[in-house]
Short mmCIF file of C-alpha atoms and ligand atoms in Angstrom, two decimals:
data_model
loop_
_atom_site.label_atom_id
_atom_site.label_comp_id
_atom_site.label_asym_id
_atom_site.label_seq_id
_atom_site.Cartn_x
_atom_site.Cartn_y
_atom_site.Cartn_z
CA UNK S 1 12.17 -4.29 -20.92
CA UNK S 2 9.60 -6.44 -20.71
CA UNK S 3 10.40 -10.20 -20.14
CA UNK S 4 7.68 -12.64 -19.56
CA UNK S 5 3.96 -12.94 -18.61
CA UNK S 6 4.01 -14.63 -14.74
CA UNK S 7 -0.11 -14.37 -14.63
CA UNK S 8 -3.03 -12.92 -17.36
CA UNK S 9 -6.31 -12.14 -16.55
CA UNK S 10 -7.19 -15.92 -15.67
CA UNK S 11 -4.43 -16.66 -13.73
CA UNK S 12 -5.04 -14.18 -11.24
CA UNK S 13 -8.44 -14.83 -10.99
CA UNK S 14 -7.41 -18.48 -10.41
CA UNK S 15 -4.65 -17.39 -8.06
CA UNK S 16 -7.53 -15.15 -5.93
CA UNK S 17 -9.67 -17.82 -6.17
CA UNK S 18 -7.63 -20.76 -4.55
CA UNK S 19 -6.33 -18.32 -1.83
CA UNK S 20 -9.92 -16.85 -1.04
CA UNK S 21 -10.43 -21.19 -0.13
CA UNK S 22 -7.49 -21.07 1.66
CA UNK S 23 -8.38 -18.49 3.85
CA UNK S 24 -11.67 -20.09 4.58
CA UNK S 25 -10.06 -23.81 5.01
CA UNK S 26 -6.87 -22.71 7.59
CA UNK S 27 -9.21 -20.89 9.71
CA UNK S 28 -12.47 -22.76 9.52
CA UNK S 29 -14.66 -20.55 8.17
CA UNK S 30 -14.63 -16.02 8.04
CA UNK S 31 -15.96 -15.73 11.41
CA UNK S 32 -13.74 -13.18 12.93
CA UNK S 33 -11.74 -12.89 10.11
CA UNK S 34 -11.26 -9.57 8.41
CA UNK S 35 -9.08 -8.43 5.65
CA UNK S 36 -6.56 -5.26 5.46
CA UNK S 37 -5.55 -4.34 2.20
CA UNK S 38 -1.72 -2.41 1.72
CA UNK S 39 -2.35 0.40 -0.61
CA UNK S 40 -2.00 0.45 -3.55
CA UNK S 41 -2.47 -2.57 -5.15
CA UNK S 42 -2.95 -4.72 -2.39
CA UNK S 43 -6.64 -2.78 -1.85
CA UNK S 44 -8.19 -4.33 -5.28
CA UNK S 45 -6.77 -7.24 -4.00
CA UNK S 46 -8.69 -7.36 -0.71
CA UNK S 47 -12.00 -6.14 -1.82
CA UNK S 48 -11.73 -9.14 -4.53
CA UNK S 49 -10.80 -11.74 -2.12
CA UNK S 50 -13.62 -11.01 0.16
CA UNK S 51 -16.21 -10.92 -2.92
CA UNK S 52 -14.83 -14.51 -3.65
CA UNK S 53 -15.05 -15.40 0.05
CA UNK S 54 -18.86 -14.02 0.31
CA UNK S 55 -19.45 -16.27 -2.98
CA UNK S 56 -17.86 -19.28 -1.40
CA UNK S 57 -18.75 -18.98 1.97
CA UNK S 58 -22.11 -16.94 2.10
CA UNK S 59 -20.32 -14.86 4.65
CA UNK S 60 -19.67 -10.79 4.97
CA UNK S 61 -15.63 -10.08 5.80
CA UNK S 62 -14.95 -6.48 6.45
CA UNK S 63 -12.14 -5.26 4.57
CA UNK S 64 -9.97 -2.35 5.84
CA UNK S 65 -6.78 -0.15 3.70
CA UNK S 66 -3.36 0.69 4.98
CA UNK S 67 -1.07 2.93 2.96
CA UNK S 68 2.48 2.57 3.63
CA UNK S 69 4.82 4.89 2.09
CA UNK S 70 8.54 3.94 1.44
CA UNK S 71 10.53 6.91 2.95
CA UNK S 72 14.37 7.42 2.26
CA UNK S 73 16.36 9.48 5.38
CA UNK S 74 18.42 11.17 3.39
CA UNK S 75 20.54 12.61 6.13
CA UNK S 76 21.43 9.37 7.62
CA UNK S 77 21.26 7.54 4.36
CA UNK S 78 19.88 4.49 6.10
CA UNK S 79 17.63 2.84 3.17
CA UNK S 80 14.19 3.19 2.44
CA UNK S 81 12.29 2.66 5.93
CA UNK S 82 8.52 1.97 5.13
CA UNK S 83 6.01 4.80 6.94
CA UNK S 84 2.32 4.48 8.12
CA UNK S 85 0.42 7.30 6.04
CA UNK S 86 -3.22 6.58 6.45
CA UNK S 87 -5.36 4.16 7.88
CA UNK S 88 -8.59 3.12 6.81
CA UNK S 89 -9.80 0.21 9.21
CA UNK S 90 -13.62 0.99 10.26
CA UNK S 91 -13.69 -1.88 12.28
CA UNK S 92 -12.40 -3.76 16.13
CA UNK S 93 -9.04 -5.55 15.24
CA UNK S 94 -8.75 -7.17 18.63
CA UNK S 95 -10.12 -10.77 18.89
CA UNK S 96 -10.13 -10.55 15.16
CA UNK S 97 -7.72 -12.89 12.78
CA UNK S 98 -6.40 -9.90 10.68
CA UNK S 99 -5.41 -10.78 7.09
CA UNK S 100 -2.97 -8.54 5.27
CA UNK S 101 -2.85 -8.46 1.66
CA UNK S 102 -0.30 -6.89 -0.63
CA UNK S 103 0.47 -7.88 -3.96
CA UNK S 104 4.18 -8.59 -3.92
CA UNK S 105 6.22 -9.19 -1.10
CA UNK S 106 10.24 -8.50 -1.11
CA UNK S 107 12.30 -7.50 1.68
CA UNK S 108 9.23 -7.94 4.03
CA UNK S 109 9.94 -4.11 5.47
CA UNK S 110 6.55 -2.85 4.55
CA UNK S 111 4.65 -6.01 6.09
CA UNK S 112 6.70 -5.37 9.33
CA UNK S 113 5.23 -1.44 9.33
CA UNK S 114 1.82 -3.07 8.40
CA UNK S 115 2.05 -5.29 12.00
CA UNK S 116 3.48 -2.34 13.85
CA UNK S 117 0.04 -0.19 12.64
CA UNK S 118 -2.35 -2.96 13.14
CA UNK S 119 -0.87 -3.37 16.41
CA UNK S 120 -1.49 -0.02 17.62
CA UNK S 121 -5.19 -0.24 16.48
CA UNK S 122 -5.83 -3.38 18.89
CA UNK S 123 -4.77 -6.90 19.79
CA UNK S 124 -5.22 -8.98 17.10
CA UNK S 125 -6.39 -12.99 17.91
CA UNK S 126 -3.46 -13.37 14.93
CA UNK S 127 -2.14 -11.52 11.82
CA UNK S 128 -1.63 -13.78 8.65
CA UNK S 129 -0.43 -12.38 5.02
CA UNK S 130 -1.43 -12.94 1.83
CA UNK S 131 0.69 -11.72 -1.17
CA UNK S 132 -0.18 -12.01 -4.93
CA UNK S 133 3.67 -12.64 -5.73
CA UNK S 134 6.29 -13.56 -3.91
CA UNK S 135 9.47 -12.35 -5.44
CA UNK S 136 12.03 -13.52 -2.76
CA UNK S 137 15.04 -11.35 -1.25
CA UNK S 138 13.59 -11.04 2.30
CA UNK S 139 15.26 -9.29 4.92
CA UNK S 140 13.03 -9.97 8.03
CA UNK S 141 11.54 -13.11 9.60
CA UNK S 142 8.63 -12.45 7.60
CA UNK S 143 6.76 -15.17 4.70
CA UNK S 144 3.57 -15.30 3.52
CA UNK S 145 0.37 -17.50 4.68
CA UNK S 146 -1.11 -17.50 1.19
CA UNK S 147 0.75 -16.70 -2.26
CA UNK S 148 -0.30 -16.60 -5.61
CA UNK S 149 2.69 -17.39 -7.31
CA UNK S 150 6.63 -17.51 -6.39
CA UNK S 151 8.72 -15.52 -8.58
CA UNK S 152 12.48 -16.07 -8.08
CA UNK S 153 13.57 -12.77 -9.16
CA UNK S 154 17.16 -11.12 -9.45
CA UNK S 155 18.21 -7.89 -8.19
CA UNK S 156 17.47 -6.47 -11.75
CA UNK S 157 14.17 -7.68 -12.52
CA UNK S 158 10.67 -6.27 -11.23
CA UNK S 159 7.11 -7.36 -11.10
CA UNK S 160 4.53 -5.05 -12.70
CA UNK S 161 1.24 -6.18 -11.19
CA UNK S 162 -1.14 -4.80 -13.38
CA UNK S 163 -4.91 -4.68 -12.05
CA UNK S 164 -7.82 -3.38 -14.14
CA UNK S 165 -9.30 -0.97 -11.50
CA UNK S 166 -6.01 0.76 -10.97
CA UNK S 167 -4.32 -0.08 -14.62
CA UNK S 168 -7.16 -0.71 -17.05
CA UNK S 169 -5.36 -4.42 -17.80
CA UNK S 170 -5.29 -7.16 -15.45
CA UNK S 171 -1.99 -8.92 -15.77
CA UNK S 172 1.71 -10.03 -14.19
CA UNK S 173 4.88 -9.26 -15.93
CA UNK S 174 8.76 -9.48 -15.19
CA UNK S 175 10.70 -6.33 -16.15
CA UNK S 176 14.00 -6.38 -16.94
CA UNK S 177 15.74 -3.11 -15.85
P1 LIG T 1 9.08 -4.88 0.72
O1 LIG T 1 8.65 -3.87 1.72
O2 LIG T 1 8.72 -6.30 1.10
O3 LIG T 1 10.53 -4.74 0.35
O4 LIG T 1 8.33 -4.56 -0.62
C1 LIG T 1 6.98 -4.79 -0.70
C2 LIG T 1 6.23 -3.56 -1.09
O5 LIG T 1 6.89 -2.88 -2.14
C3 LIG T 1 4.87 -3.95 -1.56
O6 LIG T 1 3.93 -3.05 -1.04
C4 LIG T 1 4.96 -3.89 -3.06
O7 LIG T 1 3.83 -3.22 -3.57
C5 LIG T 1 6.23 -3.12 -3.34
N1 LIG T 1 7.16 -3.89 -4.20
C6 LIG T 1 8.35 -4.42 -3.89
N2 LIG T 1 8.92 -5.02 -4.93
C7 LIG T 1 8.06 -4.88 -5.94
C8 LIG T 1 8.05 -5.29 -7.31
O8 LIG T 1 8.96 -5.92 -7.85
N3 LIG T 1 6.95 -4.95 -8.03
C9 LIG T 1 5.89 -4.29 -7.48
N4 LIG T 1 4.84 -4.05 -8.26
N5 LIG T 1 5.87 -3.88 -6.22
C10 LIG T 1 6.93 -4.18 -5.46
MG1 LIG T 2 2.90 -1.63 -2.31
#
């Protein structure tokens, strides 16, 4: 069930927009900045924030993909452990400030497999985060550098991020399950 409207279309352009001038004000400028999206929705994400970044700044920022897969041992029955499928990051990582972007953020599990991967691809000069929402409930020492908005959620409500190059509409909504 469908409860309420967090962002529309202009809200997360607005939200984009004031983190893209984050990004550029905590670390003085792109240079040696780069971006890694977390698939799937946190790729859109990326590629957007580094447009905005190019428009504001008049600099390039490469942008790289993660996928992380949730992945349930069902023989144990530990709970869902977050799992490095693919990696997409054409570029050095080391020396680089590395920017992950996802677009919610919850227990923090898949942002702690995200650090383990970039990790292995170099030494990063630092890793920040960026999330679209953050709906609360962590579970690790993790928070976000940038947010778009906070969404105190319960245990029974979800976020449906809805972007229009994956979902043809471009909106936030709680969901009541
Ligand atoms: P975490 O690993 O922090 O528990 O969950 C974050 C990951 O799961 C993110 O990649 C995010 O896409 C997804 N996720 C967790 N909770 C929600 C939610 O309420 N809505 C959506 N759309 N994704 C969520
Ligand atoms: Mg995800």
């Amino acid at each position: 069930r469908e409860k309420a409207t967090i962002l529309d279309r202009d809200g997360i352009r607005r939200a984009l927009t004031r983190i893209a001038h984050e990004i550029i004000e905590k670390n003085q400028g792109v240079d040696r900045v780069v971006l890694i999206g977390i698939r799937r929705r946190g790729v859109p994400l990326a590629l957007r924030l580094a447009e905005k970044i190019e428009q504001i700044e008049g600099a390039e920022v490469p942008v790289g993909f993660l996928d992380i897969t949730l992945y349930r041992d069902d023989l144990t029955r530990l709970g869902p452990q977050p799992q490095l499928s693919r990696t997409e990051v054409p570029f050095p990582v080391t020396d680089q400030t590395v920017i992950l972007v996802d677009d919610v953020l919850y227990t923090g599990r898949t942002v702690r497999a995200a650090l383990d991967a970039i990790m292995d691809l170099g030494r990063p000069r630092a890793i920040q985060l960026a999330a679209l929402i953050d709906r609360g409930h962590r579970e690790l020492p993790i928070r976000a550098d940038y947010v778009g908005k906070n969404v105190p959620t319960s245990s029974r409500e979800i976020i449906s991020v809805q972007l229009e190059d994956i979902d043809g509409q471009e909106r936030v909504v709680i969901l009541e399950t």
